[in-house]
Coordinates of C-alpha atoms and ligand atoms in Angstrom, one line a residue:
X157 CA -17.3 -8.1 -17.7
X158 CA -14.4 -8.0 -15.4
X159 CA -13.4 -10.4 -12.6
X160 CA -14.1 -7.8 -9.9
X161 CA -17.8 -6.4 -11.1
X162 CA -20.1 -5.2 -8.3
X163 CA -17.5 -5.6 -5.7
X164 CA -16.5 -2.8 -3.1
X165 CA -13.0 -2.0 -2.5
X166 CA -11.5 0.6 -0.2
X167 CA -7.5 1.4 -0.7
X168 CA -6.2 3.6 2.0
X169 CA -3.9 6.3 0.8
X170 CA -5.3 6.0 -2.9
X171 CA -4.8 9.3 -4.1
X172 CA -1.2 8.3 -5.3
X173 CA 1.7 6.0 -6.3
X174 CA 1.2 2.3 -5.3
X175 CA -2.8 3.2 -4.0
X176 CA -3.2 4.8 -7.0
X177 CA -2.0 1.5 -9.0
X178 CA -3.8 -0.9 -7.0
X179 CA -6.9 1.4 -7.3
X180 CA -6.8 1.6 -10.9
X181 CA -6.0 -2.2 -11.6
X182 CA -9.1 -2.9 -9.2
X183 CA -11.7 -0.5 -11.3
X184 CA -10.5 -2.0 -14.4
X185 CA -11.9 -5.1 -13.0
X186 CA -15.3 -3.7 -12.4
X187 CA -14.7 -3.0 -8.6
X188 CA -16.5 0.1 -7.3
X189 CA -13.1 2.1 -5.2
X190 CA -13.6 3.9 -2.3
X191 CA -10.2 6.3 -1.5
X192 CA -9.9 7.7 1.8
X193 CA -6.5 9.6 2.0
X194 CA -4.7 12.4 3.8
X195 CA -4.4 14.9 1.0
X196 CA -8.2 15.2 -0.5
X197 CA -7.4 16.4 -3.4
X198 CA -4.9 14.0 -4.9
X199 CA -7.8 11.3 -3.8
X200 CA -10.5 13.1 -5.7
X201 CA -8.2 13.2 -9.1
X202 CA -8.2 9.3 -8.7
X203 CA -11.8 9.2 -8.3
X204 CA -11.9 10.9 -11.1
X205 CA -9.9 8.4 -13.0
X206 CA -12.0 5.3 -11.4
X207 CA -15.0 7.2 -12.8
X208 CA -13.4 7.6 -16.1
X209 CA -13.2 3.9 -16.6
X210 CA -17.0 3.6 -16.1
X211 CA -17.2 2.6 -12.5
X212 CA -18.4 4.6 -9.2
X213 CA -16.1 6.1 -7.0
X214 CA -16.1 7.2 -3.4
X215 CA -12.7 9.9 -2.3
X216 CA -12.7 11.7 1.4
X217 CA -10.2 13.4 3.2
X218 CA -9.2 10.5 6.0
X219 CA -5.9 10.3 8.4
X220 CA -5.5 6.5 8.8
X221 CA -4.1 7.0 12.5
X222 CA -7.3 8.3 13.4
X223 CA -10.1 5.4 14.4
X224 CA -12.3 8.1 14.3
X225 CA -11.8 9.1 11.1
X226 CA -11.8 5.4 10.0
X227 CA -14.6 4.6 11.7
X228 CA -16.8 7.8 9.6
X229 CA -15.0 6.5 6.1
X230 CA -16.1 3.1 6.6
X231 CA -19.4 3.8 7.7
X232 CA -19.6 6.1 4.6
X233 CA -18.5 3.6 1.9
X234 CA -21.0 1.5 3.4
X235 CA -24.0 4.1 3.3
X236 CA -22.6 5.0 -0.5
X237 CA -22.2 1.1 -1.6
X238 CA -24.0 -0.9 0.6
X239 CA -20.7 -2.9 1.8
X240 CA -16.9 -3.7 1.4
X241 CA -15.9 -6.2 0.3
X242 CA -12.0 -5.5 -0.2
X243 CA -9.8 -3.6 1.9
X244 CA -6.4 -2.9 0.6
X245 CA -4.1 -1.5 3.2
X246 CA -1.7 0.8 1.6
X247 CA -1.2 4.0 2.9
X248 CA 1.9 4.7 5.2
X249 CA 4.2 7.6 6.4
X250 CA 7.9 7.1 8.1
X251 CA 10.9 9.1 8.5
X252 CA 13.4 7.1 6.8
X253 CA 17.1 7.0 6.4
X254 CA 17.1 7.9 10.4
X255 CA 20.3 6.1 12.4
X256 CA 18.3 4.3 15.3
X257 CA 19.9 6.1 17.8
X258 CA 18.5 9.7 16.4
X259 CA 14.8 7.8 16.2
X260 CA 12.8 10.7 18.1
X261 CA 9.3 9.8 19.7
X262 CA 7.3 11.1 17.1
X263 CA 8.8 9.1 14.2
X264 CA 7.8 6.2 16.4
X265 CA 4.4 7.2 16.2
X266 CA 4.1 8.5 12.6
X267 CA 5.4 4.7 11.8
X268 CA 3.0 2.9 14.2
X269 CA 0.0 4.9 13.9
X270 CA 0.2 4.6 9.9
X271 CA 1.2 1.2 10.0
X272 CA -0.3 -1.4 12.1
X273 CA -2.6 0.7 14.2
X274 CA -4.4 2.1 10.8
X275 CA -4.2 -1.6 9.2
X276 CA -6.0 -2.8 12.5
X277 CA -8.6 0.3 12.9
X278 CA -9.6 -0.5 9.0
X279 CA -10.0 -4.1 9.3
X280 CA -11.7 -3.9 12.9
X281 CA -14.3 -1.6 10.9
X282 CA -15.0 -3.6 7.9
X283 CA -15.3 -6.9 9.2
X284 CA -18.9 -7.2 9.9
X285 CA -19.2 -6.4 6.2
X286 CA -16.2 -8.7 5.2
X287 CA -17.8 -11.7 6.8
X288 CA -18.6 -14.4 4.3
X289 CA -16.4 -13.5 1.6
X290 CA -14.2 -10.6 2.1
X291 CA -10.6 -9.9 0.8
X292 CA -7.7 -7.9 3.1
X293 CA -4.9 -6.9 1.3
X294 CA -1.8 -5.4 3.4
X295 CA 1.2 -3.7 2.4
X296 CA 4.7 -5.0 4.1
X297 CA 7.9 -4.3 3.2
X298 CA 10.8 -6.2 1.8
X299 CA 13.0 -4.4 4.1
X300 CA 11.8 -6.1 6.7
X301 CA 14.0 -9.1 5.3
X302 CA 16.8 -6.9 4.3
X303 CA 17.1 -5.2 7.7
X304 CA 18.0 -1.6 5.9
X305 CA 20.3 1.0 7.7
X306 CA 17.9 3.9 8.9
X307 CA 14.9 2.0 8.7
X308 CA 13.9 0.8 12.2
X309 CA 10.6 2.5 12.7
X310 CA 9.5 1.7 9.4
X311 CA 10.6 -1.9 9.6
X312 CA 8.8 -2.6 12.9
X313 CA 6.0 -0.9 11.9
X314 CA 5.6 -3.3 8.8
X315 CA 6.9 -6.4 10.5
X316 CA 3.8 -5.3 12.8
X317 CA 1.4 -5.6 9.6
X318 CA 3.2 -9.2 8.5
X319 CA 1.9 -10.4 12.1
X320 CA -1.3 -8.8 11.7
X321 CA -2.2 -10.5 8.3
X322 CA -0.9 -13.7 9.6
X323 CA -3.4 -13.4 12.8
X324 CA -6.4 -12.6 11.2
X325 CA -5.6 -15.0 8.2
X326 CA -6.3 -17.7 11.0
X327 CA -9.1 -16.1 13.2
X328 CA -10.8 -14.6 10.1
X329 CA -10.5 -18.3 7.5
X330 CA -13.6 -19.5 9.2
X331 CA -15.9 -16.6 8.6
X332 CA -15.1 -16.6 4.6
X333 CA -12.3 -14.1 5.0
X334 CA -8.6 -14.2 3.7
X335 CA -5.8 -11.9 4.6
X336 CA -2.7 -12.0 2.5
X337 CA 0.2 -9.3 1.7
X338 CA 2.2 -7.6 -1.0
X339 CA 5.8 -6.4 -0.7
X340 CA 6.2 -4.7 -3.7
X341 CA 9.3 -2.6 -4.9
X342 CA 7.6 0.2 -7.7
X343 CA 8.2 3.7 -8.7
X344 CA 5.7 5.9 -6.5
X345 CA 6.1 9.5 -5.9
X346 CA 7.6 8.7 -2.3
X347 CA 10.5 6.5 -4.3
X348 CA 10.8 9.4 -7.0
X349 CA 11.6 11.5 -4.4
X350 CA 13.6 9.2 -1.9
X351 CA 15.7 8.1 -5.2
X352 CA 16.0 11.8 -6.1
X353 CA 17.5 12.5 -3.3
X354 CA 19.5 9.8 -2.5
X355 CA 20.8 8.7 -6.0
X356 CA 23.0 6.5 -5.1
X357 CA 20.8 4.2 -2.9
X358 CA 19.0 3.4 -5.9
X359 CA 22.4 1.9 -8.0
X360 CA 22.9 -0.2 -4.5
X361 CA 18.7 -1.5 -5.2
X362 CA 19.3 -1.8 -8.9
X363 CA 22.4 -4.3 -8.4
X364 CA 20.2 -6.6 -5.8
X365 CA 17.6 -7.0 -8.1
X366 CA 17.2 -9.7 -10.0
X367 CA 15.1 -8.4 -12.3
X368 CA 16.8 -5.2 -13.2
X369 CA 13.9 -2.6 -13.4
X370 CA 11.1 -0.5 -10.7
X371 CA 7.9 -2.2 -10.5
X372 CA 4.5 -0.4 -12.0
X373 CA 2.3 0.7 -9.6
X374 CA -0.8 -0.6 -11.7
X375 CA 0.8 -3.0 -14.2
X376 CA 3.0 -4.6 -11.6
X377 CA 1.8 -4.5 -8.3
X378 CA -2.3 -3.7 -8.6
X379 CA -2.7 -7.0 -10.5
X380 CA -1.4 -8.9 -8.2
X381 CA -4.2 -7.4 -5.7
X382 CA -6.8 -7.7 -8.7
X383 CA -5.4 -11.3 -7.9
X384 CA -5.7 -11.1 -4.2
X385 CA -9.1 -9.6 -4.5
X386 CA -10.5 -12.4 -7.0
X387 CA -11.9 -15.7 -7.9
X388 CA -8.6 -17.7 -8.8
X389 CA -7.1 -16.9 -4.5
X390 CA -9.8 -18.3 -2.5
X391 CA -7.6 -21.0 -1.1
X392 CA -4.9 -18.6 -0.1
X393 CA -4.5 -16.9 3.2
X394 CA -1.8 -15.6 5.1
X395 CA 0.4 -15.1 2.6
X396 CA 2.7 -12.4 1.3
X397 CA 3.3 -12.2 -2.5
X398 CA 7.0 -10.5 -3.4
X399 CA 6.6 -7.8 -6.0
X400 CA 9.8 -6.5 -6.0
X401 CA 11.8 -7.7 -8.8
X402 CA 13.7 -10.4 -7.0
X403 CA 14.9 -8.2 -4.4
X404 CA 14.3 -10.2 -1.4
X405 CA 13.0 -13.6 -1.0
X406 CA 11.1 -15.0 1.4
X407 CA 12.3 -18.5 2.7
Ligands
LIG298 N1 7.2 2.3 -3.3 C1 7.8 1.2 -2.9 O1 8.7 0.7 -3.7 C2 7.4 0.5 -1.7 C3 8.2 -0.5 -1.2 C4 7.8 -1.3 -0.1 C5 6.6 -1.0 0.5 N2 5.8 0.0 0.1 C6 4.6 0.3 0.8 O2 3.5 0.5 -0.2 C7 2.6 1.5 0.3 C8 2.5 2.7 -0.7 O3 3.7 3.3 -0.8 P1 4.0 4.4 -1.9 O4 5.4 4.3 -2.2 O5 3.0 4.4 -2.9 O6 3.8 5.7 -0.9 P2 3.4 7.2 -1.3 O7 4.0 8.0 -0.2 O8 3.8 7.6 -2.7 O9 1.8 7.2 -1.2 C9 1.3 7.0 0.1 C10 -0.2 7.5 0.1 O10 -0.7 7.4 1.4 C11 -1.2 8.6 1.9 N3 -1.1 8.7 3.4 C12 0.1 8.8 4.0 N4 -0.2 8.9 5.4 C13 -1.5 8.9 5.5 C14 -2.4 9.0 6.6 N5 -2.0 9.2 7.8 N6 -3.8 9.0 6.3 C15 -4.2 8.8 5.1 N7 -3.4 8.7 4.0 C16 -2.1 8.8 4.2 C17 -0.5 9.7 1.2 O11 -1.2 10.9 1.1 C18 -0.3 9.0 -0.2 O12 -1.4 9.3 -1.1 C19 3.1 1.9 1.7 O13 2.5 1.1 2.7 C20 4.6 1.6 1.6 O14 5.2 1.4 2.8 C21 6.2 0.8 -1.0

């Protein structure tokens, strides 16, 4: 019996790193996943996982910054499942490292199309099935409160989501819906890479952490949505849970 069995739950971008986590940590609990996700393939390995562990899974090629595209996945996890009743929020591209001045138009987009204008298209197409008990789960970004060099695009675009949850939190509370966050700090394949390149950033991250190690994607960061998606959080909406180790704080 887990806490999660019979529930619905869609993670955007699950076909790796923190998706993949918070998909995993949300089968365990008995949830039945449905990935959509820009590479197919790396969705349907996952699917394959969530099967694994004895529960159904749903995996379709899907561009978040495409209502259209939402729209169709949406309407197919319900025709598969019957409903959602969990939306995790978790797939994002940015350019990063970009000085604000160099910020071309289409970084812009890539940042608020993935962002804000995916996390709105998703939860604009599962509410009539969230009403009554659903669970929205966002991804923000500590940098937000650190105000990194050569972030801009990606920092609005979260700050975007942070207004978002805290918006429907209070026009969604009524119809049996909460809307919290996660800012989490954990070693995807997009960090891999960024710290590969970059190895140096990641000393300057290791000495602001208070505790001195990268989050899991599943262990670390998907429990605390198997919490967010449970029994023990139906009081809480609005929030934003900090995953990352102590990096940044939230007043
Ligand atoms: N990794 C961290 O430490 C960290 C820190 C702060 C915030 N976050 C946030 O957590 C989330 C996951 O990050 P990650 O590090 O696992 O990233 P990642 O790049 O490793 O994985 C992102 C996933 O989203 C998918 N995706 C990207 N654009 C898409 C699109 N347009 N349509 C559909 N799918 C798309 C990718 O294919 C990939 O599977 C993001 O919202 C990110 O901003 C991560």
């Amino acid at each position: 019996m887990g806490t999660l069995d019979g529930k619905v739950a869609i993670v955007t971008g699950g076909g790796r790193g923190i998706g993949r986590g918070i998909a995993l940590a949300l089968a365990r609990e008995g949830a039945r996943l449905a990935l959509p996700d820009l590479n197919e393939e790396n969705a349907a390995d996952v699917a394959e996982e969530v099967r694994a562990l004895g529960v159904k899974a749903l995996s379709a090629a899907c561009d978040v910054r495409s209502s259209r595209d939402v729209d169709a996945f949406v309407a197919r996890t319900v025709e598969t499942f019957g409903t959602v009743d969990v939306l995790v929020n978790n797939a994002m591209a940015a350019d990063i490292r970009v000085p604000l001045a160099d910020i071309d138009d289409e970084s812009i987009a890539l940042a608020l199309s993935s962002g804000p204008a995916a996390t709105l298209y998703f939860m604009r197409a599962c509410y009539p099935h969230l009403v009554g008990g659903g669970r929205v789960i966002n991804l923000r970004s500590g940098s937000e409160l650190q105000g990194l060099n050569g972030y801009a695009t990606y920092i609005a675009a979260k700050a975007a989501v942070g207004g978002i949850t805290r918006a429907a939190a209070r026009e969604w509370g009524r119809q049996g819906i909460t809307v919290n966050a996660i800012c989490p700090f954990a070693l995807s394949e997009a960090a891999q890479a960024d710290f590969a390149a970059h190895p140096r950033a990641l000393d300057a991250i290791y000495d602001g952490l208070s505790i001195p190690r990268i989050g899991d994607p599943e262990s670390d960061i998907g429990r605390a949505a198997v919490y967010l998606a449970g029994p023990d959080s139906t009081y809480m909406t609005g929030c934003t849970l900090m995953l990352d180790g102590g990096g940044s704080f939230l007043g």
